[in-house]
PDB file of C-alpha atoms in Angstrom:
ATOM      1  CA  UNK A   1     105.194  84.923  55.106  1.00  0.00           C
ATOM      2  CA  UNK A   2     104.339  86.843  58.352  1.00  0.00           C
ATOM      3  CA  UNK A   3     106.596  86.022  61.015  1.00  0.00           C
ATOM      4  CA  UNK A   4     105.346  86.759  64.392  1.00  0.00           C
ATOM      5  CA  UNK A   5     107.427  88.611  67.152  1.00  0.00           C
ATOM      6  CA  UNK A   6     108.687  86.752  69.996  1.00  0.00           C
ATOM      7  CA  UNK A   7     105.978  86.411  73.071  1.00  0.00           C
ATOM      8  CA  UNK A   8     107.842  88.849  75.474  1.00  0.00           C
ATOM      9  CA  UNK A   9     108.090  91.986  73.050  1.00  0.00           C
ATOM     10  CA  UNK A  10     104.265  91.170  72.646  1.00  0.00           C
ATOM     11  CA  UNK A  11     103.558  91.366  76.462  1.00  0.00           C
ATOM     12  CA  UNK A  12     101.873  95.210  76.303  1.00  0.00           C
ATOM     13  CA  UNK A  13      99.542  94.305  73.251  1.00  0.00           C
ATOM     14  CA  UNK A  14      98.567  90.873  74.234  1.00  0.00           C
ATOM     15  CA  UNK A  15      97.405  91.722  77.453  1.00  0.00           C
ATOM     16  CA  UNK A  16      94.831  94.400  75.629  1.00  0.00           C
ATOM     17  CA  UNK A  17      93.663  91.348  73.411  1.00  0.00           C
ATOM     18  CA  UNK A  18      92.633  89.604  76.054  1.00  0.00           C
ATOM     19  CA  UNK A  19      91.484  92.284  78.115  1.00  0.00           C
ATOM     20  CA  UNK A  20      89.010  93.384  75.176  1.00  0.00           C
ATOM     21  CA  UNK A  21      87.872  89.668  75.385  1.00  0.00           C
ATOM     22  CA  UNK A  22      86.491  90.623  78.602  1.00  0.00           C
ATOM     23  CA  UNK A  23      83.408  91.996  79.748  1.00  0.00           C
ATOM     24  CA  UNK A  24      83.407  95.536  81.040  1.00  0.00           C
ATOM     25  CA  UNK A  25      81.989  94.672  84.137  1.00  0.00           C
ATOM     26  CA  UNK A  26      84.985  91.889  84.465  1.00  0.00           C
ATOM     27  CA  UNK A  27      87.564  94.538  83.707  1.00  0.00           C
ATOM     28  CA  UNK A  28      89.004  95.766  87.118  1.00  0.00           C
ATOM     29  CA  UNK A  29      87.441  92.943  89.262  1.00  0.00           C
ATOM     30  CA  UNK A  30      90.617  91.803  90.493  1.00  0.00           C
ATOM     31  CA  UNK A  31      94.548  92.806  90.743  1.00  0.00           C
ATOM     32  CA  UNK A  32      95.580  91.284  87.711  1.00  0.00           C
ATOM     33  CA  UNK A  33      92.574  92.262  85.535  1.00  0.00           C
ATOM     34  CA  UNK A  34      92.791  96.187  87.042  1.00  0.00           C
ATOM     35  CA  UNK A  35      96.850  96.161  85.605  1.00  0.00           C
ATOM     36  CA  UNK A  36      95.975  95.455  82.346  1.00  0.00           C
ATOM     37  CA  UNK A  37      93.001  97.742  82.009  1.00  0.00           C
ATOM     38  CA  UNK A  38      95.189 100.592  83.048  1.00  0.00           C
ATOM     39  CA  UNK A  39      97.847  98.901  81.117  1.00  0.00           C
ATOM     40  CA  UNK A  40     100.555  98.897  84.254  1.00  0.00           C
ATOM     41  CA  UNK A  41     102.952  96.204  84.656  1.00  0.00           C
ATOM     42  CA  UNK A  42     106.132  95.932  85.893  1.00  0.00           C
ATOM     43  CA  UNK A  43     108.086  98.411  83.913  1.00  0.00           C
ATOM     44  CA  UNK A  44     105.434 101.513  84.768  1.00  0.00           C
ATOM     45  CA  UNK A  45     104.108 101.022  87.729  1.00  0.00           C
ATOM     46  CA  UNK A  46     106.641  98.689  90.182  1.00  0.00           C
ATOM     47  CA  UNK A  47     107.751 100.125  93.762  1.00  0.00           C
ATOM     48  CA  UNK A  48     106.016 103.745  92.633  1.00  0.00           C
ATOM     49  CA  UNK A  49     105.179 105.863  96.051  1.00  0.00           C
ATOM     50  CA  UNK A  50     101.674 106.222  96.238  1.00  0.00           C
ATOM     51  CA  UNK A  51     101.671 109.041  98.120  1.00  0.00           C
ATOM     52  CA  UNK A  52     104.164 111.144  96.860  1.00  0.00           C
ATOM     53  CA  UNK A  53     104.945 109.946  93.372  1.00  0.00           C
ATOM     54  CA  UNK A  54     102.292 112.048  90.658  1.00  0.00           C
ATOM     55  CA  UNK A  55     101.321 108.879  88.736  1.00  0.00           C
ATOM     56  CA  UNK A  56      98.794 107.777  91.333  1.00  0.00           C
ATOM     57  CA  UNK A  57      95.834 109.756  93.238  1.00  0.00           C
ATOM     58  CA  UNK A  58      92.482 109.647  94.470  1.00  0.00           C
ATOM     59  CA  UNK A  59      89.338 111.874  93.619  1.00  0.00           C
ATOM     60  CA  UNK A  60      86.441 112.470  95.395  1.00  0.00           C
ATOM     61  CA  UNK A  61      83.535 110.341  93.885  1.00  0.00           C
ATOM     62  CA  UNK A  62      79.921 109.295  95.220  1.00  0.00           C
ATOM     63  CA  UNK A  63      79.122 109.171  98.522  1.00  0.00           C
ATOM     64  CA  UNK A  64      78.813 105.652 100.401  1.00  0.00           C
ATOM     65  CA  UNK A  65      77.087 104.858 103.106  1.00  0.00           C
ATOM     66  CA  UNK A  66      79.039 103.205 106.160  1.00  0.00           C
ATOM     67  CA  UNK A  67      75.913 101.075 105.904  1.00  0.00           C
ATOM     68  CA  UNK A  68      76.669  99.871 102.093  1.00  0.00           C
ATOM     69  CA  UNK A  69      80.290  99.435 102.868  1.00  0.00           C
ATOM     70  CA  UNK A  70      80.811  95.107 103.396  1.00  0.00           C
ATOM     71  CA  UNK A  71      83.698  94.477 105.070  1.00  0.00           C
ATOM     72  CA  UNK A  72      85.061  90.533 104.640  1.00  0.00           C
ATOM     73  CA  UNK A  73      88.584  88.573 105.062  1.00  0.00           C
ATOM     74  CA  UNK A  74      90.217  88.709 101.736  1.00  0.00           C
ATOM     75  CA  UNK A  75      90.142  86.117  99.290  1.00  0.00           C
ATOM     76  CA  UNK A  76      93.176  83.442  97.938  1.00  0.00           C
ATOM     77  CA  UNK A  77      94.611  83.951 100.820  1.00  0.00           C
ATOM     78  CA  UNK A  78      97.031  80.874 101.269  1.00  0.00           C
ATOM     79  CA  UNK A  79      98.047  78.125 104.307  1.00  0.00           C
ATOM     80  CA  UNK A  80     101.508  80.919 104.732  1.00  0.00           C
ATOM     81  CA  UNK A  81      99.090  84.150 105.888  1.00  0.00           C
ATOM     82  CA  UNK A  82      97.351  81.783 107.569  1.00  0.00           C
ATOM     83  CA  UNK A  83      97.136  84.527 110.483  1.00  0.00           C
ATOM     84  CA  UNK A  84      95.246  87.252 108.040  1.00  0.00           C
ATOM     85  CA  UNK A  85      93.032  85.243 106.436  1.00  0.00           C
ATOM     86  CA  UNK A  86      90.250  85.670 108.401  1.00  0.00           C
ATOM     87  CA  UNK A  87      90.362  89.196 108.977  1.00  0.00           C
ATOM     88  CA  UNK A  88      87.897  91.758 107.060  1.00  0.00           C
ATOM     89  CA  UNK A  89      90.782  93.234 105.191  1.00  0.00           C
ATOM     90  CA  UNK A  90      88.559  93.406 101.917  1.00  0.00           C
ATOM     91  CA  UNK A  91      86.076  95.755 102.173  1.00  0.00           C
ATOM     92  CA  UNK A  92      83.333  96.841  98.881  1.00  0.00           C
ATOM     93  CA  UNK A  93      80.264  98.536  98.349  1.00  0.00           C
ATOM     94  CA  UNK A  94      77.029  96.081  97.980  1.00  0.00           C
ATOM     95  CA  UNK A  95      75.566  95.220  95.232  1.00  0.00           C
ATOM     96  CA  UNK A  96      78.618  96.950  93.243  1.00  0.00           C
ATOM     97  CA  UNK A  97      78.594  94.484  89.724  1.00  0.00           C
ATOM     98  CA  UNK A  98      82.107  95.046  89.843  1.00  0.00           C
ATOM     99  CA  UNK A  99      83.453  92.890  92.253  1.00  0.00           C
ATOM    100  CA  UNK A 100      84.698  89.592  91.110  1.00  0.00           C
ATOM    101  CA  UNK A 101      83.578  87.554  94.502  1.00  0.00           C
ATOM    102  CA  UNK A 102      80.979  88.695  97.169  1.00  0.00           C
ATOM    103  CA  UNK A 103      81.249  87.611 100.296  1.00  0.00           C
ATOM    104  CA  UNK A 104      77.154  87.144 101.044  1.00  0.00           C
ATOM    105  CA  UNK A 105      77.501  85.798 105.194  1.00  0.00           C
ATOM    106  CA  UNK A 106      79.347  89.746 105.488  1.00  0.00           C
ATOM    107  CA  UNK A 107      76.456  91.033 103.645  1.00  0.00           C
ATOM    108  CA  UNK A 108      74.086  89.034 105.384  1.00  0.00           C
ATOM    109  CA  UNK A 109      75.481  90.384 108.420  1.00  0.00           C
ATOM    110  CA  UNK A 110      75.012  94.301 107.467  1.00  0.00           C
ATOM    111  CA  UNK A 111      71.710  93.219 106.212  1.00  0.00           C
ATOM    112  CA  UNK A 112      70.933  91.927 110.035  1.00  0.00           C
ATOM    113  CA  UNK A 113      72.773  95.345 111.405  1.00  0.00           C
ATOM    114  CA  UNK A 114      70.669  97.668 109.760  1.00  0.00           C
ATOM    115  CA  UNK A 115      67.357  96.451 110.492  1.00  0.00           C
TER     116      UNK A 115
END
C-alpha cells in the first residue's frame, strides 16, 4: 500500500500539478498563478528587497508604445480600499493574451485618444 504524504510537505509539487493543468496563456495572469509558475511562495520569496536583493531584476524587452499601454483601477479591490479602487493603478499592454481581465471602457478610451 502507498501511503500518501501529508498535504503541507506536498505544497511545492502540488502547486506544479495544477499549474501544468493550466493553459500557458493562463500561467502568470494573476498574483497567485505568477508564484507558482516561478515556483515562489512564502519560504523563497517573502519580504525579499526588490531593489537590492539579487533574486529579482528587470531586463530590457520590446518596446511599447505609451499609446498601447491601458491604464485601469485594479481589480478585487474590496469595500476596505474603498479609496484606491478607482484609481488606474493597473496598467497592461492591449491586446496582450496574457492578462486575466481587460478592462475594455480604458481601452475604449485610448482607442478614442488616438484617433
Amino acid at each position: 500500500m502507498i501511503r500518501r504524504p501529508p498535504r503541507s510537505t506536498l505544497f511545492p509539487y502540488t502547486t506544479l500539478f495544477r499549474s501544468a493543468k493550466l493553459k500557458v496563456k493562463d500561467l502568470c495572469n494573476g498574483p497567485a498563478k505568477l508564484c507558482q509558475a516561478l515556483k515562489l511562495d512564502k519560504l523563497t520569496a517573502d519580504q525579499k528587497d526588490l531593489v537590492t536583493g539579487n533574486m529579482f531584476w528587470i531586463e530590457s524587452g520590446e518596446s511599447v508604445s505609451k499609446e498601447d499601454v491601458v491604464r485601469a483601477p485594479r481589480i478585487g479591490i474590496g469595500p476596505s480600499a474603498e479609496e484606491w479602487r478607482d484609481k488606474p493603478m493597473r496598467f497592461y499592454v492591449r491586446d496582450n493574451l496574457y492578462v486575466s481581465v481587460r478592462n475594455k471602457k480604458a481601452e475604449m478610451e485610448i482607442d478614442g485618444v488616438n484617433k
